[in-house]
Short mmCIF file of the C-alpha atoms (twelve columns), coordinates in Angstrom:
data_MODEL
# 
_entry.id   MODEL 
# 
loop_
_atom_site.group_PDB 
_atom_site.id 
_atom_site.type_symbol 
_atom_site.label_atom_id 
_atom_site.label_alt_id 
_atom_site.label_comp_id 
_atom_site.label_asym_id 
_atom_site.label_seq_id 
_atom_site.Cartn_x 
_atom_site.Cartn_y 
_atom_site.Cartn_z 
_atom_site.pdbx_PDB_model_num 
ATOM 1   C CA . MET A 1   -0.091 -0.059  0.035   1 
ATOM 2   C CA . LEU A 2   1.307  3.439   -1.062  1 
ATOM 3   C CA . THR A 3   1.599  5.883   1.869   1 
ATOM 4   C CA . LYS A 4   3.094  9.298   2.513   1 
ATOM 5   C CA . ASP A 5   5.453  7.777   5.152   1 
ATOM 6   C CA . LYS A 6   6.803  5.171   2.613   1 
ATOM 7   C CA . ILE A 7   7.516  7.851   0.130   1 
ATOM 8   C CA . ILE A 8   9.246  9.997   2.712   1 
ATOM 9   C CA . GLY A 9   11.206 6.958   3.813   1 
ATOM 10  C CA . ILE A 10  12.397 6.360   0.265   1 
ATOM 11  C CA . PHE A 11  13.389 9.942   -0.340  1 
ATOM 12  C CA . CYS A 12  15.244 10.248  2.941   1 
ATOM 13  C CA . PHE A 13  17.166 6.997   2.079   1 
ATOM 14  C CA . ILE A 14  18.106 8.048   -1.323  1 
ATOM 15  C CA . ASP A 15  19.027 11.639  -0.183  1 
ATOM 16  C CA . ASP A 16  21.341 10.173  2.479   1 
ATOM 17  C CA . LEU A 17  23.106 7.896   -0.004  1 
ATOM 18  C CA . LEU A 18  23.679 10.782  -2.365  1 
ATOM 19  C CA . LYS A 19  25.095 12.886  0.439   1 
ATOM 20  C CA . THR A 20  27.478 10.153  1.597   1 
ATOM 21  C CA . SER A 21  28.687 9.595   -1.961  1 
ATOM 22  C CA . ASN A 22  29.561 13.394  -2.196  1 
ATOM 23  C CA . HIS A 23  27.088 13.859  -5.115  1 
ATOM 24  C CA . TYR A 24  27.177 17.404  -6.419  1 
ATOM 25  C CA . GLU A 25  24.174 19.202  -8.164  1 
ATOM 26  C CA . ASP A 26  23.450 22.738  -8.970  1 
ATOM 27  C CA . GLY A 27  21.827 24.473  -5.948  1 
ATOM 28  C CA . ARG A 28  19.615 26.608  -8.285  1 
ATOM 29  C CA . ARG A 29  17.599 23.535  -9.257  1 
ATOM 30  C CA . GLN A 30  13.933 23.538  -7.965  1 
ATOM 31  C CA . VAL A 31  13.818 19.728  -8.135  1 
ATOM 32  C CA . SER A 32  16.732 17.684  -6.849  1 
ATOM 33  C CA . ASP A 33  18.070 14.483  -8.081  1 
ATOM 34  C CA . SER A 34  16.865 12.758  -4.970  1 
ATOM 35  C CA . GLU A 35  13.224 13.819  -5.823  1 
ATOM 36  C CA . VAL A 36  13.696 12.566  -9.460  1 
ATOM 37  C CA . ILE A 37  15.030 9.259   -8.359  1 
ATOM 38  C CA . THR A 38  12.379 8.879   -5.607  1 
ATOM 39  C CA . THR A 39  9.576  9.574   -8.263  1 
ATOM 40  C CA . ALA A 40  11.121 6.916   -10.516 1 
ATOM 41  C CA . ILE A 41  11.260 4.414   -7.703  1 
ATOM 42  C CA . VAL A 42  7.638  5.151   -6.741  1 
ATOM 43  C CA . SER A 43  6.604  4.530   -10.390 1 
ATOM 44  C CA . SER A 44  8.386  1.183   -10.380 1 
ATOM 45  C CA . LEU A 45  6.903  -0.010  -7.203  1 
ATOM 46  C CA . TYR A 46  3.372  1.293   -7.315  1 
ATOM 47  C CA . PHE A 47  2.656  2.406   -10.905 1 
ATOM 48  C CA . GLY A 48  4.027  -0.489  -12.963 1 
ATOM 49  C CA . GLY A 49  6.854  1.735   -14.297 1 
ATOM 50  C CA . HIS A 50  4.423  4.369   -15.507 1 
ATOM 51  C CA . GLN A 51  6.476  7.368   -14.706 1 
ATOM 52  C CA . ASP A 52  4.089  9.977   -15.822 1 
ATOM 53  C CA . LYS A 53  1.423  8.712   -13.483 1 
ATOM 54  C CA . ALA A 54  3.938  8.673   -10.706 1 
ATOM 55  C CA . ARG A 55  4.896  12.252  -11.623 1 
ATOM 56  C CA . GLN A 56  1.245  13.426  -11.484 1 
ATOM 57  C CA . PHE A 57  0.704  11.568  -8.166  1 
ATOM 58  C CA . MET A 58  3.704  13.329  -6.472  1 
ATOM 59  C CA . LYS A 59  2.423  16.692  -7.669  1 
ATOM 60  C CA . MET A 60  -1.336 16.146  -6.711  1 
ATOM 61  C CA . THR A 61  -0.361 14.939  -3.260  1 
ATOM 62  C CA . GLY A 62  1.970  17.869  -2.613  1 
ATOM 63  C CA . MET A 63  4.934  15.557  -2.085  1 
ATOM 64  C CA . ILE A 64  6.851  17.450  -4.847  1 
ATOM 65  C CA . PRO A 65  4.594  20.472  -5.780  1 
ATOM 66  C CA . GLY A 66  7.142  21.862  -8.297  1 
ATOM 67  C CA . ILE A 67  7.731  18.562  -10.143 1 
ATOM 68  C CA . LEU A 68  9.144  18.832  -13.644 1 
ATOM 69  C CA . ASP A 69  6.961  18.492  -16.641 1 
ATOM 70  C CA . LYS A 70  7.007  15.159  -18.478 1 
ATOM 71  C CA . SER A 71  9.640  16.044  -21.115 1 
ATOM 72  C CA . ARG A 72  12.096 17.659  -18.551 1 
ATOM 73  C CA . PHE A 73  11.574 14.934  -16.079 1 
ATOM 74  C CA . ASN A 74  12.473 12.235  -18.625 1 
ATOM 75  C CA . ARG A 75  15.645 14.073  -19.646 1 
ATOM 76  C CA . ARG A 76  16.701 14.510  -15.888 1 
ATOM 77  C CA . LEU A 77  15.898 10.737  -15.282 1 
ATOM 78  C CA . HIS A 78  18.161 9.757   -18.180 1 
ATOM 79  C CA . GLN A 79  20.894 12.011  -16.810 1 
ATOM 80  C CA . VAL A 80  20.924 10.223  -13.501 1 
ATOM 81  C CA . ALA A 81  20.676 6.764   -14.930 1 
ATOM 82  C CA . GLU A 82  24.379 5.931   -14.097 1 
ATOM 83  C CA . LEU A 83  23.733 7.447   -10.670 1 
ATOM 84  C CA . ILE A 84  20.926 5.100   -9.993  1 
ATOM 85  C CA . TYR A 85  23.050 2.194   -10.851 1 
ATOM 86  C CA . SER A 86  25.844 3.362   -8.581  1 
ATOM 87  C CA . LEU A 87  23.393 3.752   -5.681  1 
ATOM 88  C CA . PHE A 88  22.221 0.201   -6.311  1 
ATOM 89  C CA . MET A 89  25.922 -0.951  -6.087  1 
ATOM 90  C CA . GLN A 90  26.335 0.892   -2.833  1 
ATOM 91  C CA . ILE A 91  23.343 -0.941  -1.330  1 
ATOM 92  C CA . GLY A 92  24.744 -4.231  -2.730  1 
ATOM 93  C CA . TYR A 93  28.176 -3.504  -1.124  1 
ATOM 94  C CA . TYR A 94  26.365 -3.172  2.173   1 
ATOM 95  C CA . PHE A 95  24.733 -6.660  2.025   1 
ATOM 96  C CA . LYS A 96  27.787 -8.301  0.619   1 
ATOM 97  C CA . TYR A 97  30.494 -6.884  3.000   1 
ATOM 98  C CA . VAL A 98  28.974 -5.037  5.911   1 
ATOM 99  C CA . SER A 99  26.390 -7.601  6.744   1 
ATOM 100 C CA . CYS A 100 28.986 -10.411 5.860   1 
ATOM 101 C CA . GLU A 101 26.704 -12.292 3.539   1 
ATOM 102 C CA . MET A 102 28.412 -15.517 2.221   1 
ATOM 103 C CA . SER A 103 25.794 -17.291 0.182   1 
ATOM 104 C CA . TYR A 104 24.347 -16.063 -3.167  1 
ATOM 105 C CA . VAL A 105 22.126 -17.464 -5.890  1 
ATOM 106 C CA . LEU A 106 22.536 -16.591 -9.567  1 
ATOM 107 C CA . ASP A 107 20.059 -16.795 -12.374 1 
ATOM 108 C CA . SER A 108 18.577 -14.964 -15.458 1 
ATOM 109 C CA . PHE A 109 15.221 -14.133 -16.723 1 
ATOM 110 C CA . PRO A 110 14.165 -12.719 -20.135 1 
ATOM 111 C CA . VAL A 111 12.465 -9.388  -20.775 1 
ATOM 112 C CA . ALA A 112 11.015 -9.082  -24.227 1 
ATOM 113 C CA . VAL A 113 10.828 -5.794  -26.194 1 
ATOM 114 C CA . CYS A 114 8.049  -7.057  -28.523 1 
ATOM 115 C CA . ASP A 115 6.266  -10.240 -29.683 1 
ATOM 116 C CA . ASN A 116 8.101  -12.455 -32.276 1 
ATOM 117 C CA . ILE A 117 5.498  -11.416 -34.854 1 
ATOM 118 C CA . ARG A 118 6.566  -7.797  -34.386 1 
ATOM 119 C CA . ILE A 119 10.246 -8.231  -34.661 1 
ATOM 120 C CA . ALA A 120 10.499 -6.775  -38.229 1 
ATOM 121 C CA . ASN A 121 8.831  -3.520  -37.032 1 
ATOM 122 C CA . SER A 122 10.925 -3.084  -33.753 1 
ATOM 123 C CA . LYS A 123 12.667 0.271   -33.689 1 
ATOM 124 C CA . ILE A 124 14.290 -0.059  -30.296 1 
ATOM 125 C CA . LEU A 125 16.357 -3.214  -31.112 1 
ATOM 126 C CA . GLN A 126 17.601 -4.736  -34.351 1 
ATOM 127 C CA . GLY A 127 19.546 -7.716  -34.952 1 
ATOM 128 C CA . LYS A 128 19.618 -11.474 -34.406 1 
ATOM 129 C CA . GLN A 129 21.571 -11.273 -31.181 1 
ATOM 130 C CA . TRP A 130 18.398 -10.160 -29.366 1 
ATOM 131 C CA . HIS A 131 16.522 -13.273 -30.497 1 
ATOM 132 C CA . GLY A 132 16.803 -15.563 -27.515 1 
ATOM 133 C CA . LYS A 133 15.071 -18.750 -26.124 1 
ATOM 134 C CA . GLN A 134 13.671 -19.420 -22.788 1 
ATOM 135 C CA . SER A 135 14.082 -23.100 -22.369 1 
ATOM 136 C CA . SER A 136 12.133 -23.563 -19.220 1 
ATOM 137 C CA . MET A 137 8.956  -22.138 -20.976 1 
ATOM 138 C CA . ARG A 138 9.895  -23.648 -24.430 1 
ATOM 139 C CA . ARG A 139 9.310  -20.242 -26.080 1 
ATOM 140 C CA . TYR A 140 11.323 -17.703 -27.974 1 
ATOM 141 C CA . PHE A 141 11.609 -13.968 -27.089 1 
ATOM 142 C CA . TYR A 142 13.049 -10.759 -28.577 1 
ATOM 143 C CA . GLY A 143 14.900 -8.647  -26.000 1 
ATOM 144 C CA . VAL A 144 17.387 -9.002  -23.212 1 
ATOM 145 C CA . LYS A 145 18.329 -11.291 -20.429 1 
ATOM 146 C CA . VAL A 146 18.753 -9.920  -17.009 1 
ATOM 147 C CA . GLN A 147 21.465 -11.599 -15.029 1 
ATOM 148 C CA . LEU A 148 20.629 -11.353 -11.360 1 
ATOM 149 C CA . LEU A 149 22.692 -12.208 -8.235  1 
ATOM 150 C CA . VAL A 150 20.720 -12.271 -4.995  1 
ATOM 151 C CA . THR A 151 21.515 -13.216 -1.377  1 
ATOM 152 C CA . LYS A 152 20.165 -16.412 0.136   1 
ATOM 153 C CA . ASP A 153 17.252 -14.278 1.368   1 
ATOM 154 C CA . GLY A 154 16.440 -13.062 -2.140  1 
ATOM 155 C CA . ILE A 155 17.890 -9.568  -1.974  1 
ATOM 156 C CA . PRO A 156 19.350 -8.438  -5.344  1 
ATOM 157 C CA . VAL A 157 23.036 -7.387  -5.061  1 
ATOM 158 C CA . GLU A 158 24.188 -7.357  -8.668  1 
ATOM 159 C CA . PHE A 159 22.559 -7.429  -12.098 1 
ATOM 160 C CA . GLY A 160 23.433 -6.886  -15.674 1 
ATOM 161 C CA . PHE A 161 21.916 -6.882  -19.161 1 
ATOM 162 C CA . VAL A 162 23.024 -9.071  -22.053 1 
ATOM 163 C CA . PRO A 163 21.432 -9.784  -25.459 1 
ATOM 164 C CA . GLY A 164 18.770 -12.413 -25.473 1 
ATOM 165 C CA . SER A 165 20.719 -14.946 -27.557 1 
ATOM 166 C CA . GLU A 166 23.769 -14.791 -25.198 1 
ATOM 167 C CA . HIS A 167 24.315 -18.067 -23.178 1 
ATOM 168 C CA . ASP A 168 24.317 -17.707 -19.478 1 
ATOM 169 C CA . ALA A 169 27.803 -19.305 -19.163 1 
ATOM 170 C CA . GLN A 170 29.176 -16.483 -21.416 1 
ATOM 171 C CA . ALA A 171 27.189 -13.776 -19.644 1 
ATOM 172 C CA . LEU A 172 28.694 -14.850 -16.429 1 
ATOM 173 C CA . LYS A 173 32.003 -13.222 -17.385 1 
ATOM 174 C CA . LYS A 174 30.213 -9.752  -17.657 1 
ATOM 175 C CA . LEU A 175 28.995 -9.692  -14.098 1 
ATOM 176 C CA . PRO A 176 31.277 -7.894  -11.474 1 
ATOM 177 C CA . MET A 177 31.146 -10.818 -9.101  1 
ATOM 178 C CA . GLU A 178 32.575 -8.647  -6.477  1 
ATOM 179 C CA . LEU A 179 32.038 -10.917 -3.421  1 
ATOM 180 C CA . PRO A 180 33.713 -11.629 -0.145  1 
ATOM 181 C CA . ALA A 181 36.380 -14.365 -0.174  1 
ATOM 182 C CA . GLU A 182 34.997 -17.845 0.511   1 
ATOM 183 C CA . SER A 183 31.514 -17.045 -0.868  1 
ATOM 184 C CA . GLU A 184 29.331 -19.501 -2.387  1 
ATOM 185 C CA . VAL A 185 27.330 -18.784 -5.601  1 
ATOM 186 C CA . PHE A 186 24.605 -21.298 -6.504  1 
ATOM 187 C CA . ALA A 187 23.468 -21.476 -10.147 1 
ATOM 188 C CA . ASP A 188 21.581 -23.806 -12.490 1 
ATOM 189 C CA . SER A 189 23.141 -25.930 -15.168 1 
ATOM 190 C CA . ALA A 190 23.056 -23.191 -17.830 1 
ATOM 191 C CA . TYR A 191 26.064 -21.668 -16.041 1 
ATOM 192 C CA . THR A 192 28.289 -24.688 -16.474 1 
ATOM 193 C CA . ASN A 193 31.789 -23.538 -17.315 1 
ATOM 194 C CA . TYR A 194 34.583 -25.350 -15.626 1 
ATOM 195 C CA . GLU A 195 37.142 -22.756 -16.565 1 
ATOM 196 C CA . ILE A 196 35.284 -19.984 -14.897 1 
ATOM 197 C CA . GLU A 197 34.661 -22.202 -11.870 1 
ATOM 198 C CA . ASP A 198 38.307 -22.884 -11.380 1 
ATOM 199 C CA . GLN A 199 39.240 -19.169 -12.199 1 
ATOM 200 C CA . LEU A 200 36.861 -17.854 -9.559  1 
ATOM 201 C CA . MET A 201 38.198 -20.213 -6.940  1 
ATOM 202 C CA . GLU A 202 41.831 -19.613 -7.732  1 
ATOM 203 C CA . THR A 203 41.804 -15.773 -8.009  1 
ATOM 204 C CA . ASP A 204 38.865 -14.748 -5.765  1 
ATOM 205 C CA . LEU A 205 38.205 -17.783 -3.527  1 
ATOM 206 C CA . ILE A 206 34.622 -17.794 -4.696  1 
ATOM 207 C CA . ALA A 207 32.938 -21.305 -5.056  1 
ATOM 208 C CA . LEU A 208 30.581 -21.365 -7.986  1 
ATOM 209 C CA . LYS A 209 28.312 -24.269 -7.200  1 
ATOM 210 C CA . VAL A 210 26.433 -25.081 -10.405 1 
ATOM 211 C CA . HIS A 211 23.561 -27.645 -10.645 1 
ATOM 212 C CA . ARG A 212 25.024 -30.656 -12.565 1 
ATOM 213 C CA . LYS A 213 23.402 -32.484 -15.430 1 
ATOM 214 C CA . SER A 214 23.442 -36.337 -15.489 1 
ATOM 215 C CA . ASN A 215 26.129 -36.322 -18.120 1 
ATOM 216 C CA . ALA A 216 28.401 -33.593 -16.438 1 
ATOM 217 C CA . LYS A 217 32.065 -34.249 -16.029 1 
ATOM 218 C CA . ARG A 218 31.870 -33.164 -12.426 1 
ATOM 219 C CA . ILE A 219 29.254 -35.172 -10.535 1 
ATOM 220 C CA . ASP A 220 27.493 -33.925 -7.283  1 
ATOM 221 C CA . SER A 221 26.682 -36.065 -4.266  1 
ATOM 222 C CA . VAL A 222 23.089 -36.404 -3.372  1 
ATOM 223 C CA . SER A 223 23.373 -34.019 -0.481  1 
ATOM 224 C CA . ALA A 224 25.120 -31.369 -2.598  1 
ATOM 225 C CA . ALA A 225 22.412 -31.597 -5.353  1 
ATOM 226 C CA . PHE A 226 19.691 -31.235 -2.762  1 
ATOM 227 C CA . ILE A 227 21.212 -28.065 -1.282  1 
ATOM 228 C CA . LYS A 228 21.725 -26.438 -4.774  1 
ATOM 229 C CA . GLU A 229 18.081 -27.167 -5.678  1 
ATOM 230 C CA . CYS A 230 16.815 -25.713 -2.360  1 
ATOM 231 C CA . MET A 231 18.919 -22.541 -2.755  1 
ATOM 232 C CA . ARG A 232 17.672 -21.917 -6.356  1 
ATOM 233 C CA . LYS A 233 13.986 -21.686 -5.236  1 
ATOM 234 C CA . ARG A 234 14.733 -18.383 -3.524  1 
ATOM 235 C CA . ILE A 235 15.724 -16.565 -6.649  1 
ATOM 236 C CA . GLU A 236 12.855 -17.907 -8.455  1 
ATOM 237 C CA . THR A 237 10.561 -16.254 -6.025  1 
ATOM 238 C CA . THR A 238 12.603 -12.995 -6.275  1 
ATOM 239 C CA . ILE A 239 12.366 -12.991 -10.142 1 
ATOM 240 C CA . SER A 240 8.587  -13.620 -9.935  1 
ATOM 241 C CA . GLU A 241 8.258  -10.689 -7.501  1 
ATOM 242 C CA . ILE A 242 10.274 -8.432  -9.885  1 
ATOM 243 C CA . LYS A 243 8.232  -9.463  -12.968 1 
ATOM 244 C CA . GLY A 244 5.102  -8.903  -10.970 1 
ATOM 245 C CA . LEU A 245 5.978  -5.165  -10.929 1 
ATOM 246 C CA . PHE A 246 6.092  -4.876  -14.734 1 
ATOM 247 C CA . LEU A 247 3.440  -3.535  -16.943 1 
ATOM 248 C CA . ARG A 248 2.362  -5.946  -19.737 1 
ATOM 249 C CA . LYS A 249 3.981  -3.608  -22.105 1 
ATOM 250 C CA . LEU A 250 6.963  -1.283  -21.431 1 
ATOM 251 C CA . HIS A 251 6.557  1.844   -23.516 1 
ATOM 252 C CA . ALA A 252 9.925  3.555   -24.456 1 
ATOM 253 C CA . VAL A 253 11.267 5.535   -27.458 1 
ATOM 254 C CA . THR A 254 14.970 4.582   -27.062 1 
ATOM 255 C CA . PHE A 255 16.711 1.408   -25.791 1 
ATOM 256 C CA . LYS A 256 18.318 3.344   -22.988 1 
ATOM 257 C CA . GLY A 257 14.933 4.432   -21.740 1 
ATOM 258 C CA . TRP A 258 13.537 0.952   -22.046 1 
ATOM 259 C CA . LEU A 259 16.389 -0.425  -19.990 1 
ATOM 260 C CA . LEU A 260 15.958 2.266   -17.481 1 
ATOM 261 C CA . LYS A 261 12.273 1.237   -16.858 1 
# 
């Protein structure tokens, strides 16, 4: 349920993060970056990513009376896109290092730009690299894969976007994987890559525990396979909760704007 206290809490949290990171902005601005980011977060949590509805809500309720018009708000939001990512990384750092979290789960999920029948008319994306397959659902999609790393309690700490056709084992190389030494990362069989497993263990002391197929070169014991399966259920719940916040269709003019939503 959306309440005034929740919005104030989100704003204070964002504003404090920006202050601690020594973020600078022009003091002549009537609407701060904290207010822009807060409005974007409110749109994601309560308006299905519909930023204009969130902008109107913030103005009508008096939370941000001088909120920017639609065009200027979008421009400001695009300007702080990298800042939003850095704030996410700061929060992720807290859960990884300050709280001494040692167990993580890795998985991916697709986000389609359009239906397959409309690929030829797509203006946001073009190219075969975006045409991927979701094996679990036995369907194809046209868009990106979101690589998501969460704690054992389902809290996201790292994420990344890759083209839909890119295999999860290859996409693994693009994640920061900045984790405490002796951490465990559980993943499904799609992330099978013995070279990366050995490299993570040798250089970073991170144990990548991938669910093994029946024909895998490295076989799990019954107990190890059971633990891996139990750990993966948490991220499936997290992904469902994230996708539950999406609108049926994400409207955007540019690819950057689409990724931002």
